[in-house]
XYZ file of N, CA and C in Angstrom:
417
model
N -133.678 8.296 -37.155
C -132.169 9.220 -37.075
C -132.008 8.280 -35.427
N -131.939 8.504 -34.539
C -131.490 8.315 -33.338
C -132.148 6.884 -33.098
N -133.001 6.117 -33.491
C -133.669 4.259 -32.807
C -132.409 3.448 -33.752
N -132.027 4.172 -35.001
C -131.344 3.197 -35.830
C -130.085 2.517 -34.755
N -129.206 3.431 -34.649
C -127.901 3.099 -34.140
C -128.447 2.869 -32.340
N -129.121 2.624 -31.927
C -129.264 1.547 -31.040
C -129.838 0.518 -30.970
N -130.769 0.667 -31.962
C -130.610 -0.798 -32.481
C -129.651 -1.399 -32.660
N -128.628 -0.983 -33.461
C -127.402 -1.490 -33.840
C -126.701 -2.130 -33.244
N -126.369 -1.157 -31.812
C -125.613 -1.616 -30.461
C -126.558 -2.361 -30.193
N -127.776 -2.646 -29.320
C -129.295 -4.065 -29.240
C -128.185 -5.661 -29.898
N -128.460 -5.147 -30.996
C -128.387 -5.975 -31.496
C -127.308 -6.662 -31.985
N -125.031 -5.632 -31.359
C -124.172 -6.076 -31.358
C -123.977 -7.181 -29.525
N -124.939 -6.726 -28.955
C -125.381 -7.144 -27.763
C -125.865 -7.882 -27.483
N -126.449 -9.101 -28.687
C -127.175 -9.510 -28.474
C -126.951 -10.778 -28.903
N -125.691 -9.965 -29.921
C -124.479 -11.232 -30.482
C -123.499 -12.057 -29.419
N -123.329 -10.410 -28.600
C -122.087 -11.269 -26.963
C -123.091 -11.677 -26.737
N -124.059 -11.909 -25.835
C -124.714 -12.682 -25.314
C -124.257 -14.273 -25.776
N -124.377 -14.640 -26.842
C -124.844 -16.019 -27.512
C -123.432 -16.430 -27.214
N -122.303 -15.836 -27.461
C -121.097 -16.307 -26.947
C -121.046 -16.758 -24.943
N -121.640 -15.745 -24.811
C -121.506 -16.668 -23.142
C -122.719 -17.354 -22.570
N -123.418 -17.456 -23.450
C -124.754 -18.476 -23.323
C -123.820 -19.983 -23.664
N -123.323 -19.795 -24.372
C -122.516 -20.637 -24.969
C -121.070 -21.575 -24.183
N -120.720 -20.387 -23.992
C -119.600 -20.934 -22.559
C -120.002 -21.387 -21.056
N -121.233 -21.564 -21.258
C -121.454 -22.007 -19.712
C -121.495 -23.472 -19.834
N -121.605 -24.431 -21.376
C -121.135 -25.942 -21.232
C -119.492 -25.246 -21.040
N -118.836 -24.821 -21.353
C -117.295 -24.904 -21.014
C -116.550 -24.554 -19.418
N -117.988 -24.042 -18.644
C -117.872 -24.414 -17.415
C -118.322 -25.095 -16.521
N -119.746 -25.779 -17.291
C -119.857 -26.878 -16.862
C -118.239 -27.938 -17.034
N -118.423 -27.813 -17.872
C -115.948 -28.735 -17.984
C -115.567 -29.020 -16.953
N -115.398 -27.375 -16.657
C -114.463 -26.891 -16.137
C -114.645 -27.271 -14.496
N -115.745 -27.472 -14.089
C -116.190 -27.518 -12.830
C -116.386 -28.850 -12.303
N -116.441 -29.303 -13.722
C -116.877 -30.822 -13.422
C -115.261 -31.429 -13.448
N -114.408 -31.202 -14.594
C -112.646 -31.564 -14.473
C -112.311 -31.210 -12.635
N -112.802 -30.034 -12.279
C -111.487 -30.139 -11.108
C -112.231 -30.328 -9.836
N -113.110 -30.488 -9.836
C -114.485 -31.367 -8.874
C -114.067 -33.134 -9.068
N -113.651 -33.237 -10.157
C -113.346 -34.213 -9.829
C -112.252 -35.052 -9.946
N -110.713 -34.423 -9.610
C -109.655 -34.519 -10.021
C -109.481 -33.231 -9.706
N -109.269 -32.655 -7.898
C -108.628 -31.226 -7.853
C -106.519 -31.087 -8.072
N -105.955 -30.491 -8.455
C -104.985 -30.116 -8.652
C -104.249 -31.100 -9.288
N -104.962 -31.722 -10.671
C -104.275 -32.471 -11.312
C -104.469 -32.113 -12.727
N -103.440 -31.824 -13.337
C -103.004 -31.405 -15.274
C -103.416 -31.983 -15.587
N -104.330 -30.975 -16.220
C -105.397 -31.979 -17.195
C -105.438 -30.686 -18.388
N -105.818 -31.235 -19.731
C -106.516 -30.443 -21.139
C -107.297 -30.632 -21.488
N -107.596 -32.535 -20.874
C -109.164 -32.582 -21.507
C -109.965 -32.307 -20.413
N -110.839 -31.450 -21.015
C -111.960 -31.174 -20.823
C -113.766 -31.669 -21.332
N -113.710 -32.789 -22.076
C -114.316 -32.747 -22.753
C -115.578 -32.097 -23.081
N -114.740 -31.174 -23.657
C -115.473 -30.212 -24.177
C -115.121 -29.170 -25.429
N -115.693 -29.422 -26.458
C -115.024 -28.628 -28.015
C -116.246 -27.430 -28.342
N -115.844 -26.626 -28.997
C -116.784 -25.728 -29.409
C -116.794 -25.585 -30.945
N -118.007 -25.510 -31.803
C -118.236 -25.152 -32.903
C -118.335 -24.075 -33.509
N -117.931 -23.517 -34.200
C -117.791 -21.954 -34.134
C -118.633 -21.392 -34.849
N -119.920 -20.171 -34.748
C -121.198 -20.087 -35.127
C -120.962 -18.780 -36.599
N -121.588 -18.124 -36.286
C -121.857 -16.904 -37.108
C -121.059 -15.617 -36.259
N -121.375 -15.104 -35.270
C -120.476 -14.810 -33.961
C -119.319 -15.044 -33.583
N -119.304 -16.552 -32.760
C -118.708 -16.338 -32.129
C -117.736 -17.513 -33.035
N -116.142 -17.125 -32.859
C -115.440 -17.707 -33.984
C -115.020 -19.716 -33.003
N -114.647 -18.703 -31.300
C -113.932 -20.091 -30.095
C -114.355 -19.425 -29.345
N -114.090 -20.708 -28.207
C -113.995 -21.301 -26.888
C -113.325 -21.916 -26.436
N -112.406 -21.112 -26.256
C -111.189 -22.454 -25.824
C -110.925 -22.378 -24.091
N -110.690 -23.367 -23.008
C -109.984 -23.561 -22.690
C -108.938 -23.358 -21.711
N -108.602 -23.142 -21.275
C -106.587 -23.337 -20.780
C -107.298 -23.928 -19.934
N -105.793 -25.048 -20.540
C -105.179 -26.337 -19.182
C -105.376 -26.131 -18.208
N -105.634 -27.133 -16.785
C -105.454 -26.748 -15.737
C -104.011 -27.666 -15.186
N -103.401 -26.573 -13.874
C -102.187 -27.349 -13.971
C -102.094 -28.042 -12.388
N -101.154 -28.337 -12.141
C -101.071 -29.259 -10.936
C -101.340 -28.357 -9.947
N -100.790 -27.402 -9.765
C -101.261 -26.602 -8.452
C -101.803 -24.987 -9.388
N -102.865 -25.253 -9.090
C -103.557 -23.984 -9.742
C -103.243 -22.246 -9.160
N -102.955 -21.768 -9.989
C -101.895 -20.196 -10.261
C -103.333 -19.227 -9.871
N -102.740 -18.252 -9.330
C -103.888 -17.406 -9.644
C -104.407 -16.934 -10.680
N -105.994 -16.221 -10.853
C -106.182 -16.364 -11.433
C -105.631 -14.905 -12.533
N -105.696 -14.861 -14.269
C -104.963 -14.132 -15.025
C -106.026 -13.714 -15.862
N -106.052 -12.598 -16.511
C -107.114 -11.967 -17.315
C -107.270 -12.612 -18.629
N -108.098 -12.342 -19.636
C -108.919 -12.874 -20.632
C -108.593 -14.451 -20.811
N -108.879 -15.681 -19.901
C -108.979 -16.364 -19.845
C -107.656 -17.069 -19.328
N -106.265 -16.816 -19.153
C -105.168 -17.456 -19.168
C -105.287 -18.292 -17.678
N -106.439 -18.058 -16.984
C -106.293 -18.728 -15.769
C -106.460 -20.577 -16.135
N -105.934 -20.705 -14.949
C -106.515 -22.321 -14.960
C -107.420 -22.690 -15.377
N -108.361 -23.407 -16.565
C -109.888 -23.685 -16.744
C -109.764 -22.176 -17.118
N -108.980 -21.628 -17.400
C -109.999 -20.204 -17.916
C -110.701 -20.572 -19.278
N -111.237 -19.504 -19.720
C -112.315 -19.599 -20.897
C -112.032 -18.133 -21.690
N -111.759 -18.781 -22.990
C -112.177 -17.185 -23.395
C -112.714 -17.166 -25.222
N -113.298 -16.438 -25.092
C -113.943 -16.407 -25.978
C -114.285 -15.188 -26.922
N -114.250 -15.960 -28.342
C -113.348 -14.928 -29.520
C -114.460 -14.878 -30.293
N -115.322 -13.760 -31.080
C -115.859 -13.185 -30.998
C -115.565 -13.235 -33.188
N -116.258 -13.455 -33.481
C -116.510 -12.943 -35.465
C -116.428 -11.130 -35.917
N -116.189 -10.709 -36.960
C -115.960 -10.007 -37.235
C -117.351 -9.145 -37.581
N -118.155 -10.424 -37.680
C -118.996 -10.749 -38.453
C -120.124 -10.162 -37.455
N -120.279 -9.743 -36.324
C -120.925 -9.465 -35.333
C -120.988 -8.111 -35.038
N -120.499 -6.852 -36.254
C -120.900 -6.010 -35.985
C -118.998 -4.937 -35.039
N -118.342 -5.565 -34.314
C -117.377 -4.294 -33.546
C -116.559 -5.786 -33.205
N -116.143 -5.990 -34.323
C -114.273 -6.025 -34.501
C -113.675 -6.437 -33.259
N -113.248 -7.709 -32.848
C -111.727 -7.353 -32.507
C -112.442 -8.055 -30.369
N -113.607 -7.559 -30.405
C -113.922 -8.434 -29.137
C -113.932 -9.992 -28.980
N -113.250 -9.499 -27.632
C -112.286 -11.836 -26.701
C -113.091 -11.024 -25.683
N -113.964 -11.836 -24.765
C -114.028 -11.693 -23.408
C -113.356 -13.522 -22.454
N -112.810 -13.423 -21.481
C -111.971 -13.918 -20.875
C -112.984 -14.145 -19.706
N -113.604 -15.878 -18.611
C -114.093 -16.277 -18.028
C -112.961 -16.607 -17.362
N -112.673 -15.847 -16.195
C -111.698 -16.645 -15.076
C -112.182 -17.845 -14.032
N -111.659 -19.021 -13.793
C -112.378 -19.094 -12.549
C -111.715 -19.042 -11.410
N -112.056 -19.331 -10.112
C -111.433 -18.855 -9.008
C -112.257 -19.232 -7.780
N -111.292 -18.635 -6.764
C -112.301 -18.579 -5.185
C -111.673 -17.300 -4.776
N -113.149 -16.658 -3.684
C -113.118 -15.930 -3.413
C -113.870 -14.942 -3.689
N -113.569 -13.042 -3.466
C -114.982 -12.451 -3.994
C -113.582 -12.210 -5.046
N -115.321 -11.857 -6.290
C -114.074 -11.203 -8.112
C -114.592 -9.385 -7.611
N -113.262 -8.694 -8.118
C -112.711 -7.506 -8.213
C -112.256 -7.901 -9.132
N -112.260 -7.270 -10.347
C -111.784 -6.349 -11.430
C -111.556 -7.493 -12.438
N -112.504 -8.521 -11.836
C -113.204 -9.575 -13.893
C -111.941 -10.482 -13.064
N -111.169 -10.868 -11.936
C -110.552 -11.805 -11.213
C -111.295 -11.856 -9.828
N -111.044 -13.105 -9.647
C -111.542 -13.950 -8.280
C -110.291 -13.298 -7.744
N -110.162 -13.856 -5.990
C -108.789 -13.112 -5.503
C -108.163 -14.239 -5.213
N -108.554 -15.849 -5.218
C -107.286 -16.887 -5.253
C -107.756 -17.325 -6.099
N -106.762 -18.590 -6.628
C -107.093 -19.705 -7.778
C -108.577 -20.699 -7.000
N -108.555 -21.860 -7.829
C -108.781 -22.402 -7.919
C -108.245 -23.572 -6.130
N -109.356 -24.135 -5.825
C -109.292 -24.500 -4.493
C -110.318 -25.267 -3.879
N -109.648 -26.445 -3.916
C -110.591 -27.487 -3.993
C -111.317 -26.856 -2.642
N -112.333 -27.712 -2.917
C -113.302 -28.016 -1.529
C -113.549 -26.234 -1.550
N -113.796 -25.709 -2.240
C -114.233 -24.266 -2.070
C -115.016 -23.728 -3.298
N -115.771 -22.649 -3.665
C -117.154 -23.059 -4.868
C -116.275 -22.484 -5.392
N -116.945 -22.722 -7.039
C -115.753 -22.340 -8.045
C -116.778 -20.587 -8.911
N -115.923 -19.507 -8.288
C -116.595 -18.253 -9.035
C -115.964 -18.252 -9.776
N -116.355 -17.304 -10.429
C -116.049 -16.831 -12.334
C -115.923 -15.399 -11.794
N -114.691 -14.716 -12.616
C -114.647 -13.212 -12.948
C -114.793 -13.351 -14.621
N -114.676 -12.166 -15.111
C -115.378 -11.107 -16.681
C -114.312 -10.694 -16.584
N -113.571 -10.255 -17.936
C -113.246 -9.035 -18.784
C -112.851 -9.098 -19.827
N -113.091 -8.324 -20.946
C -113.034 -8.408 -21.687
C -111.684 -7.504 -22.579
N -111.391 -7.265 -24.102
C -109.381 -7.400 -24.411
C -110.093 -5.576 -24.497
N -110.782 -4.395 -23.751
C -110.852 -3.793 -24.025
C -111.297 -2.460 -25.076
N -111.926 -3.448 -26.231
C -112.184 -2.772 -26.945
C -114.114 -3.185 -27.020
N -114.365 -2.175 -26.909
C -115.866 -1.862 -27.154
C -116.865 -2.143 -26.610
N -116.292 -1.443 -25.094
C -116.888 -1.965 -23.995
C -118.620 -1.353 -24.104
N -118.835 -0.934 -24.578
C -120.751 -0.664 -24.746
C -121.537 -1.703 -25.921
N -120.619 -2.630 -26.320
C -121.073 -3.893 -26.227
C -121.271 -5.708 -25.043
N -119.853 -5.196 -24.012
C -119.762 -6.114 -23.217
C -120.656 -6.237 -22.109
N -121.496 -7.194 -21.285
C -121.571 -6.925 -20.060
C -120.985 -6.643 -18.667
N -121.644 -5.065 -17.942
C -121.140 -4.474 -16.981
C -120.526 -4.711 -16.274
N -120.742 -6.585 -16.058
C -119.159 -6.964 -15.095
C -117.664 -7.854 -15.923
N -118.066 -7.469 -17.419
C -116.808 -7.465 -18.547
C -115.949 -5.959 -18.600
N -116.672 -5.568 -18.052
C -115.608 -3.398 -18.460
C -114.563 -2.910 -18.379
N -112.986 -4.221 -17.729
C -112.485 -3.956 -16.543
C -111.376 -4.357 -17.056
């Protein structure tokens, strides 16, 4: 009776991890695009996502001419939003990956993307089902 709920939580967390793994390609696309043409507006990252049973979509926010300070839920320049399917067993989960520079606090880097500085990634979730998302995304 105790093991079954814990196993269900474990399987949902594994499905959430799938989306984060799929987002690695999107992070690479943002880094490559920004490093080759910093401070140039673009929405063409050369990245497309294919929906799976667990992940509905992975979307990248366009870069602007002058990158803005990072915002939650992937609304940053080059931000990534992972949307999960209800089939994972915890409807409504989204995770935002937020690129920028400086230290990460509260899921957001301290500053905007800056040419010449390493890209750091913050992470946040939409505030539902915290038990299923990584600890660094629970803010």
